[in-house]
Coordinates of C-alpha atoms in Angstrom, one line a residue:
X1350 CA -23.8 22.7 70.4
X1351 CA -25.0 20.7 67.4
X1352 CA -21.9 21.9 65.2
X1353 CA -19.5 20.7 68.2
X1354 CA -21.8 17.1 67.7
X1355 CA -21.1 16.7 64.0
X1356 CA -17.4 17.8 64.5
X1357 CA -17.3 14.7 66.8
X1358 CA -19.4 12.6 64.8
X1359 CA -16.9 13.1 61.6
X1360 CA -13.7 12.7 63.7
X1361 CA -15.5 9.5 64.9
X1362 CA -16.3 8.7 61.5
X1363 CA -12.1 9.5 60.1
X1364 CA -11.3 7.4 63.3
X1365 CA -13.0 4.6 62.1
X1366 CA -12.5 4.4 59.2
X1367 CA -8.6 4.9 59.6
X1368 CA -8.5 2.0 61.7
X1369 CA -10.6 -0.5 58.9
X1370 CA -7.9 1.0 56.4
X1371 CA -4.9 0.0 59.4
X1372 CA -6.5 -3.3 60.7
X1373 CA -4.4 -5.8 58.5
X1374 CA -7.4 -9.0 59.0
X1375 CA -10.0 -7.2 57.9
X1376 CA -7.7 -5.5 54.6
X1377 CA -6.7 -9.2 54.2
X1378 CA -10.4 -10.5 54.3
X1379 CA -11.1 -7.3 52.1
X1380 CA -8.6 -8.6 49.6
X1381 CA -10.3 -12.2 49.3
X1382 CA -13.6 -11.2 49.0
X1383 CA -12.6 -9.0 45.9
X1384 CA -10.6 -12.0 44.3
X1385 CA -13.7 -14.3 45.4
X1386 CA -15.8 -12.0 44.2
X1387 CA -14.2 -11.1 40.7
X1388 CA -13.6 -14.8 39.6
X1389 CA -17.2 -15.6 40.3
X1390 CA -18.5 -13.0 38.9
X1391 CA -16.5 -13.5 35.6
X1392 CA -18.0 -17.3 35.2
X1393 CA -21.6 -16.1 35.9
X1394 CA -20.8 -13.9 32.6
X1395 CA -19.2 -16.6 31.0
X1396 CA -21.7 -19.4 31.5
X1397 CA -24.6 -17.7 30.8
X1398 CA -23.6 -16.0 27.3
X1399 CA -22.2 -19.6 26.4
X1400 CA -25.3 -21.4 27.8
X1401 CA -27.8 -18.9 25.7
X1402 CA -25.3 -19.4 22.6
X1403 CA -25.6 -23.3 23.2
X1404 CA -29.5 -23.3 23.7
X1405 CA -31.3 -19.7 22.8
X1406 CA -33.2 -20.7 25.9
X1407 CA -34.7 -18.6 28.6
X1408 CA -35.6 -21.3 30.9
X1409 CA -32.4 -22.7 30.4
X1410 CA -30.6 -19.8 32.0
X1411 CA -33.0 -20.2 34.7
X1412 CA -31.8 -23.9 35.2
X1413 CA -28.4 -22.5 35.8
X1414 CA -29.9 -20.3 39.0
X1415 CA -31.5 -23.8 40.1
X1416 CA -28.7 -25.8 40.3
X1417 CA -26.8 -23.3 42.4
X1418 CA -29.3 -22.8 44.5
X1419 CA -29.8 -26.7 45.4
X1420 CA -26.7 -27.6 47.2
X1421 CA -27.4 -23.9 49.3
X1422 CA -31.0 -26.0 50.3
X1423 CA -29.4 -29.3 50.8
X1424 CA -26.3 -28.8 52.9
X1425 CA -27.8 -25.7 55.0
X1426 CA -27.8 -27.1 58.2
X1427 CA -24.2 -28.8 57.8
X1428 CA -22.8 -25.5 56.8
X1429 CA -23.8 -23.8 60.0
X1430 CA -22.7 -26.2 61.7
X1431 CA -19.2 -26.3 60.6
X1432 CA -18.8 -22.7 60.5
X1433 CA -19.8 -22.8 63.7
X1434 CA -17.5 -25.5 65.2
X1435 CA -14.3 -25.6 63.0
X1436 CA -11.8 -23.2 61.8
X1437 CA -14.0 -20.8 59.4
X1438 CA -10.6 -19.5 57.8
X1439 CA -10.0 -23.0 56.8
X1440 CA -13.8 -23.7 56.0
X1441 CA -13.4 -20.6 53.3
X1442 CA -10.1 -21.5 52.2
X1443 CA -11.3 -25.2 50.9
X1444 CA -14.2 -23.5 49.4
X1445 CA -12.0 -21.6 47.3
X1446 CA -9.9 -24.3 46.0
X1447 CA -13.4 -26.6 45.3
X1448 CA -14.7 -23.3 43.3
X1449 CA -11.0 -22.9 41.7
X1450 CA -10.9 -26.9 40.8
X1451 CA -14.8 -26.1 39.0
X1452 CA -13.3 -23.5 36.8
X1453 CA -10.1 -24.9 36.0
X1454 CA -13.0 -27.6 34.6
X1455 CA -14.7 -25.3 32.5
X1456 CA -11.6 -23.9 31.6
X1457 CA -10.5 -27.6 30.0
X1458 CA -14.0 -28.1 28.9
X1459 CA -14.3 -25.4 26.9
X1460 CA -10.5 -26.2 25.1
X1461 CA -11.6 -29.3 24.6
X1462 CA -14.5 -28.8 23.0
X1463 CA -16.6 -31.6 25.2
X1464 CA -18.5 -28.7 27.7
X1465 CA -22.4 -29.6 26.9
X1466 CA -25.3 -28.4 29.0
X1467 CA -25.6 -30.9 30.8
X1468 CA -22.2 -30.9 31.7
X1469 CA -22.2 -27.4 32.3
X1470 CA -24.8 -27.5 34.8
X1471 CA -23.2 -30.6 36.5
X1472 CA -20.1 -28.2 37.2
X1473 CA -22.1 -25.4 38.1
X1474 CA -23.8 -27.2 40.8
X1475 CA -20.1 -28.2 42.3
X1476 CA -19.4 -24.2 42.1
X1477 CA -22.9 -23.8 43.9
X1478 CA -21.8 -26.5 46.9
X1479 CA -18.4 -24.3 47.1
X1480 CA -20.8 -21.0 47.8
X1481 CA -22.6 -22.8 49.8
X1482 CA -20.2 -23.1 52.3
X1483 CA -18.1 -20.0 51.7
X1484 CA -20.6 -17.5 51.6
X1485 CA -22.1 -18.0 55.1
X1486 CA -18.3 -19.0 56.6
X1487 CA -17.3 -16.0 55.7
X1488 CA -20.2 -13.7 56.4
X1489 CA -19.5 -15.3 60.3
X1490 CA -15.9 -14.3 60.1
X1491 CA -16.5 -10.5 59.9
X1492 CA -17.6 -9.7 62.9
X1493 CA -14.9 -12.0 65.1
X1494 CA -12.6 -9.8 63.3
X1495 CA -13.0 -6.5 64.6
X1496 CA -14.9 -4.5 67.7
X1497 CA -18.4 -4.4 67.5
X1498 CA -18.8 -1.1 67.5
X1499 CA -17.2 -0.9 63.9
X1500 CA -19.2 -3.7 62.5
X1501 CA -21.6 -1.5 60.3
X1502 CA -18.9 0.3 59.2
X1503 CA -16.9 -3.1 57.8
X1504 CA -20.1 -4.5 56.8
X1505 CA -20.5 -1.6 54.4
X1506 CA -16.5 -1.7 53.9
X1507 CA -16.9 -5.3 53.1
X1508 CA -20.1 -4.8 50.5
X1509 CA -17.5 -1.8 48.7
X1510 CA -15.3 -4.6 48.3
X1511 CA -18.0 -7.1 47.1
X1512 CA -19.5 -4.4 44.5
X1513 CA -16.5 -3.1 43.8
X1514 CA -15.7 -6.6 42.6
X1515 CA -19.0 -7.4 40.1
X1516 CA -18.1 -3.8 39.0
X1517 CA -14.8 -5.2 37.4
X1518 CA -15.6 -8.8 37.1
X1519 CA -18.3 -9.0 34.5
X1520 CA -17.0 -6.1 32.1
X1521 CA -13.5 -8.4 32.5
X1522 CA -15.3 -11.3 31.6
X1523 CA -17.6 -9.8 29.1
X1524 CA -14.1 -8.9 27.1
X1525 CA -12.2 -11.7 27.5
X1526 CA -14.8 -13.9 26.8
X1527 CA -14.3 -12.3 22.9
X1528 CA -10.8 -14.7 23.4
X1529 CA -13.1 -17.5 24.3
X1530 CA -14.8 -18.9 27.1
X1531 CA -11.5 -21.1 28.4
X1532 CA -9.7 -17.6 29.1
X1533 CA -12.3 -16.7 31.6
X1534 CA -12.3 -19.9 33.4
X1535 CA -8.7 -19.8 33.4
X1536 CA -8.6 -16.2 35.2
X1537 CA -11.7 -16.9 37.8
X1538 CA -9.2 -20.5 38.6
X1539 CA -6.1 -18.4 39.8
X1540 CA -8.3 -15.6 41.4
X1541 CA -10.1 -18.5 43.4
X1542 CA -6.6 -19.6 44.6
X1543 CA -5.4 -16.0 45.3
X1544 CA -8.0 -16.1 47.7
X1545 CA -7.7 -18.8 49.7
X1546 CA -4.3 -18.0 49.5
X1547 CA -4.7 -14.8 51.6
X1548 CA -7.8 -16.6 53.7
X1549 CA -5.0 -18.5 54.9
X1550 CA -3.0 -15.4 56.3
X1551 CA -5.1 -14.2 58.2
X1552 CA -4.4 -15.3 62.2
X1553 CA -7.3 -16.8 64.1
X1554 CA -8.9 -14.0 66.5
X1555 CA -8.7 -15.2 70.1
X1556 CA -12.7 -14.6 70.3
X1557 CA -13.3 -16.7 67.8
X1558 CA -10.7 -19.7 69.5
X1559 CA -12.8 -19.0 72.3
X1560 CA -16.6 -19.1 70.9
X1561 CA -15.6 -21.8 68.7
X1562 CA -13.6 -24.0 71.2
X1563 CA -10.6 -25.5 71.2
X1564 CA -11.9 -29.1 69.6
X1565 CA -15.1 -29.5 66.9
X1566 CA -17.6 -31.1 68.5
X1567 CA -20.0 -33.5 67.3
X1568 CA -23.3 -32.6 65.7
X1569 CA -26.5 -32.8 67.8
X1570 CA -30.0 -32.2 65.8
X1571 CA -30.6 -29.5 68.6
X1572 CA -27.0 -27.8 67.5
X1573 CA -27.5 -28.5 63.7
X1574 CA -30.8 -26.8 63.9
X1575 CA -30.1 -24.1 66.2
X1576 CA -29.8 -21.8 63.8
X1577 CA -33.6 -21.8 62.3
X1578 CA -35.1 -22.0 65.7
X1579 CA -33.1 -18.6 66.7
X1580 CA -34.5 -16.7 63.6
X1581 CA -37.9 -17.8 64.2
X1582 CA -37.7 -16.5 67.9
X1583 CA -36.7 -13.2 66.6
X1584 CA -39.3 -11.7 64.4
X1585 CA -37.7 -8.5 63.6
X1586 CA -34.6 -10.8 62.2
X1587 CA -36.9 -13.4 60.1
X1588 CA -39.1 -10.3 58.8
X1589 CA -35.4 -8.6 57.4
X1590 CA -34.1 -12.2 55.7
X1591 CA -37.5 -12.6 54.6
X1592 CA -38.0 -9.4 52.9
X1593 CA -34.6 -9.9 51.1
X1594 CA -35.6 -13.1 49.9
X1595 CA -38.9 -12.4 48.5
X1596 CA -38.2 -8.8 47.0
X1597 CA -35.3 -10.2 45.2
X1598 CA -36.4 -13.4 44.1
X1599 CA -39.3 -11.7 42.4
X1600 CA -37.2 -8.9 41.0
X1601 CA -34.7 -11.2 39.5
X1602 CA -34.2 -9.4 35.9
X1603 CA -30.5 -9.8 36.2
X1604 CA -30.8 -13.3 35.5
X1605 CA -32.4 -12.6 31.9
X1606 CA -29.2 -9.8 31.0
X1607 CA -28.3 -12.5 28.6
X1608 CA -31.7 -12.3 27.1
X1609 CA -31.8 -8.7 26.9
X1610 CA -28.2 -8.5 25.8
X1611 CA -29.0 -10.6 22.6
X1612 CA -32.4 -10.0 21.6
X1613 CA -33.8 -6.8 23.0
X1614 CA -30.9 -4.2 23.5
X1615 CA -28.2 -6.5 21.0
X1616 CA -25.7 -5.5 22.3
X1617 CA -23.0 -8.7 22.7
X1618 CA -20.9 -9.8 25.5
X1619 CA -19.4 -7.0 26.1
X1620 CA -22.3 -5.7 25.9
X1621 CA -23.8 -8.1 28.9
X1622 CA -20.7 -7.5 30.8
X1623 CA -21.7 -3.9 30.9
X1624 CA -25.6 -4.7 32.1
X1625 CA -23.9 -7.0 34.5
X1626 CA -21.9 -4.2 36.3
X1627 CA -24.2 -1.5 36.1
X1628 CA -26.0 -2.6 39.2
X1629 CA -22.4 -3.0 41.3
X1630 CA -21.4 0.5 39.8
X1631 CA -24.5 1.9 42.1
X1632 CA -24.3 -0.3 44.9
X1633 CA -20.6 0.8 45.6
X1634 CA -21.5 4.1 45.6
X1635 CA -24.1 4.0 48.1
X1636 CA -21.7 1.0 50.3
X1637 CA -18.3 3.7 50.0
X1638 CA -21.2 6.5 51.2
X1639 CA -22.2 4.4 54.5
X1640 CA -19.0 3.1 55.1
X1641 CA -18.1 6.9 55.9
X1642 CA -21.6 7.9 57.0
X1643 CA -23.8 4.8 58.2
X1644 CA -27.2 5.6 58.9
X1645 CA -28.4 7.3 62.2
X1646 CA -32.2 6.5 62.6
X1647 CA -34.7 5.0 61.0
X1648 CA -32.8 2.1 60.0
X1649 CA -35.8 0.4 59.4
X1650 CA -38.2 2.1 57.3
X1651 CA -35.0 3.1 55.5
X1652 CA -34.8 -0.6 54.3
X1653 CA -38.4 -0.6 53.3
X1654 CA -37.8 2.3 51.4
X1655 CA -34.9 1.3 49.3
X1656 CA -36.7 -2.5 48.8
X1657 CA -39.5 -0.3 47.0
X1658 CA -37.2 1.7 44.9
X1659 CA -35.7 -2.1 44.0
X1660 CA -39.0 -2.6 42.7
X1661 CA -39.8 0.6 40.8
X1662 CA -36.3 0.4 39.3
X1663 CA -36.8 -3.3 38.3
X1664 CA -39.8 -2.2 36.6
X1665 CA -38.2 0.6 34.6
X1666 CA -35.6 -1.7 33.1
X1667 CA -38.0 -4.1 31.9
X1668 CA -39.7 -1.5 29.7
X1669 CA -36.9 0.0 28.3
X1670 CA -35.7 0.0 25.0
X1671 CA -32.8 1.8 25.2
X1672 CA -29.0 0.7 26.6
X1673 CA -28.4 3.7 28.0
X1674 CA -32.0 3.9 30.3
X1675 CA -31.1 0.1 30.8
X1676 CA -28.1 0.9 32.6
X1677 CA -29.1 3.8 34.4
X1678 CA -32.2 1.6 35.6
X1679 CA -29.9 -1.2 36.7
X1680 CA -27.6 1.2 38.8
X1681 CA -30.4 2.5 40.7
X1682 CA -31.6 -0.7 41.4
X1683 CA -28.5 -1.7 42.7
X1684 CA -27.8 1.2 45.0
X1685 CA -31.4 0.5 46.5
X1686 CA -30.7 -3.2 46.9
X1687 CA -27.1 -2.0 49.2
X1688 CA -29.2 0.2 51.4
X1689 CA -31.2 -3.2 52.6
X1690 CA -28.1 -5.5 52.4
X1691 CA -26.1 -3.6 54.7
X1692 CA -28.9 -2.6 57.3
X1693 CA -30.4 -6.3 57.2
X1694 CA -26.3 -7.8 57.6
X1695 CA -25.7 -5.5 60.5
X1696 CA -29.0 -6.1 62.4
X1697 CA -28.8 -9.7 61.5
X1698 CA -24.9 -9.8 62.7
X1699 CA -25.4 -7.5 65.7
X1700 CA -28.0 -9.3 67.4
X1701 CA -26.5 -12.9 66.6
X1702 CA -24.4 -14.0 69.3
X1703 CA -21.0 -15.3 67.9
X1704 CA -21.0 -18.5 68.8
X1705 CA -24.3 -18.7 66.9
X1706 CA -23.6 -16.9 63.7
X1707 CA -22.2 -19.4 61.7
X1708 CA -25.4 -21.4 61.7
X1709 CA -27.8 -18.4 61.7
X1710 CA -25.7 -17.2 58.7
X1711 CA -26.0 -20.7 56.9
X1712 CA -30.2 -20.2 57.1
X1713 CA -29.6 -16.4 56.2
X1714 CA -27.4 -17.5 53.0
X1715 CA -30.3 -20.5 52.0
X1716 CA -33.0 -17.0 51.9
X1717 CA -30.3 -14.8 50.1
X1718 CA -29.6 -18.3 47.7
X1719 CA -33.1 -18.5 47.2
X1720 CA -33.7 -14.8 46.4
X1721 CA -30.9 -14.9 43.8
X1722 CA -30.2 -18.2 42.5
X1723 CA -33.7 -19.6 43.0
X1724 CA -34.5 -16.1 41.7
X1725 CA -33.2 -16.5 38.2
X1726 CA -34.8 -20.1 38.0
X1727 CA -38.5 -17.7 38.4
X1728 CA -37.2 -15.4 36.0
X1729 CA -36.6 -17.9 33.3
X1730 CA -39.2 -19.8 34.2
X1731 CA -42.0 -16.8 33.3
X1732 CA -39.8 -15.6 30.9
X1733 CA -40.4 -18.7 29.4
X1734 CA -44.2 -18.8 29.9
X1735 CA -44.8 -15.3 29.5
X1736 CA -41.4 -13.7 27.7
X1737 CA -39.1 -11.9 28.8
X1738 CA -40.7 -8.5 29.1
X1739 CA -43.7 -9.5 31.2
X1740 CA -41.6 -11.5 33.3
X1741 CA -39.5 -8.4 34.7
X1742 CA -42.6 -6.4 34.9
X1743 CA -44.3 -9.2 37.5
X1744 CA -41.2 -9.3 39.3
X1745 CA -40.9 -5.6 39.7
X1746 CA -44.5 -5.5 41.1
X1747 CA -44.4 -8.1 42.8
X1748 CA -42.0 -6.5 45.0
X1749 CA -43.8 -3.7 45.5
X1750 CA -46.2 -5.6 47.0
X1751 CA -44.2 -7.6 49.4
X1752 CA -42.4 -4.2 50.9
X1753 CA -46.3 -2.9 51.6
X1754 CA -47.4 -6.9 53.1
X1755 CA -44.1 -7.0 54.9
X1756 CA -44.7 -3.6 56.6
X1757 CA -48.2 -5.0 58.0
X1758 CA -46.2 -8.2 59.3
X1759 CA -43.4 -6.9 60.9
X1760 CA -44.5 -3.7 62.3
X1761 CA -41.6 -4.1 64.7
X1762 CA -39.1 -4.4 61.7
X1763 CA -40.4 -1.1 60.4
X1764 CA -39.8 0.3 63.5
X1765 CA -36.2 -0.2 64.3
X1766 CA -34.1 3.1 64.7
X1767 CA -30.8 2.3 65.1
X1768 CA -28.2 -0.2 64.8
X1769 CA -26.9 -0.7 68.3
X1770 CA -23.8 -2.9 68.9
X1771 CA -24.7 -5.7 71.3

């Protein structure tokens, strides 16, 4: 009997994942999150090696997280609501040409000679007000793509792509940065037009024509602010946003690579490309593992798990001394971070009604913005205060210490077994 229920289970599992592989939006929504993905990852690389050459400051680095993370804060509300009553192919497609226009900046910048910090961070927080809306628009596109059934599936199908993406991008970026940083700009500018490009071939579901009606609608305080009132009535969700947010904005070592690249491990650019990808390199592993075997049971204290081996990871990187630990460090601490991502995005998605996700996904991407952009801003703000050693030790503890608070406050979180399609 149970070897006629795992026969099932895999030919359910082939089935599946034959039709993701055959299901031409979700390959063409594949397709622009890897170009997205790639460009952006390639000027995070970029900015931050030519920031730290400009000033040799930690806290600088950490202004760059800060000013991407402000227009997440300031236009939350608005984002939800236009994912939520426009066209959210269109929504993503501008988004990309706004984060293309910002490149092709830096890009001229850089030739030109005139790119200063100041003006650096002025662009970056244009590039910021781009994510802003893209991120969340297109995390509330997913699931009006497919059944719901096969959601976790394309959410971990989706996070390959994503990971797959800072995999390739920073190494890229990292090298070609050696040509100068107007050759990265250039490259992440025609990648953010590829992907609108192919945002705009994908055809509008008829689920989504229907949740999202056939005219936009004006915006009420009640509809704008829809989205925060549903994630407070629904502990479990606010205790699996909130635990992202607090793990990784305490464990933010990523956002002092450039630090460690230079002074501790001196290792270069390329070098820093390298650091940057290691943690992708592990989180598509574990997101190509669930998108052929999601998880069963236990969802829940699964996530807790893998937030705590963040931590303990996080930790290990700040005390080493050698490139090779460094890496290895970084990889685990991005296959732990996947296992949470792609639980919290399918519970979060799954118990979001459609015509709701835009906004709810607006709020969840201000937590995730917070976590990572508002993130580095912590990290080189200790590192600052304390160097940049101590700072990645504090943060890796700190997590720790949320995953065992977090388990006292949302027992119910903890609890969750499965991932049921609503």
């Amino acid at each position: 009997m149970s070897s006629t229920s795992s026969s099932g289970s895999t030919g359910a599992a082939a089935d599946d994942s034959q039709l993701l592989r055959h299901h031409t939006p979700f390959k063409l929504f594949w397709c622009a999150s890897v170009a997205s993905t790639i460009a952006l990852q390639m000027q995070i690389v970029a900015v931050g090696w030519q920031v730290y050459q400009l000033t040799h400051s930690a806290f600088d680095l950490g202004i760059v997280g800060l000013v991407q993370f402000i227009p997440s804060l300031i236009l939350v509300f608005v984002v939800g609501h236009v994912a939520d009553k426009h066209d959210r192919r269109n929504v993503a497609r501008v988004s990309a040409l706004v984060e293309a226009l910002a490149a092709a900046t830096l890009a001229l910048g850089s030739m030109g000679g005139w790119l200063n910090r100041e003006i650096i961070f002025a662009i970056v927080f244009v590039i910021g007000a781009g994510r802003a809306f893209s991120k969340p628009t297109m995390s509330a596109m997913l699931p009006s793509l497919m059944p719901a059934a096969l959601l976790p599936r394309a959410v971990a199908g989706s996070a390959s792509a994503t990971q797959f993406a800072i995999i390739i991008g920073p190494a890229v970026g990292g090298f070609l940065y050696v040509a100068g940083p107007a050759v990265v700009y250039a490259s992440s500018c025609v990648l953010f037009a590829v992907c609108s490009l192919l945002l705009s071939l994908i055809k509008r579901p008829p689920q989504a024509r229907a949740a999202q009606g056939g005219k936009p609608t004006g915006a009420s305080l009640s509809s704008v602010f829809a989205g925060l009132a549903f994630i407070r009535s629904k502990p479990a969700i606010f205790g699996a946003i909130s635990l992202d947010m607090f793990a990784v904005l305490l464990g933010g070592a990523t956002a002092l690579l450039p630090v460690y690249a230079h002074d501790i491990l001196q290792t270069g650019s390329a070098g820093l490309g390298l650091l940057r990808s290691a943690p992708a390199l592990g989180a598509l592993a574990v997101a190509l593992f669930l998108a052929r075997r999601p998880l069963r049971g236990r969802v829940g204290r699964t996530m807790f798990i893998a937030v705590g081996v963040f931590g303990l990871a996080t930790i290990v990187f700040g005390l080493s001394r050698s490139f090779a630990l460094s890496l290895l460090a970084l990889v685990a601490l991005g296959a732990s971070d996947m296992i949470s991502v792609v639980v919290r995005s399918s519970f979060v998605q799954l118990e979001t009604p459609d015509e709701m996700r835009g906004r709810v996904s607006a709020v969840n991407s201000v937590f995730i913005g917070t976590s990572n952009q508002l993130g580095e801003f912590e990290s080189g703000l200790t590192a600052a205060w304390f160097g940049a050693v101590p700072a990645v030790l504090i943060g890796g503890i700190g997590t720790i210490l949320i995953v065992l608070l977090w388990i006292r406050l949302f027992p119910a979180l903890y609890k969750v077994d499965r991932l049921a399609a609503r």
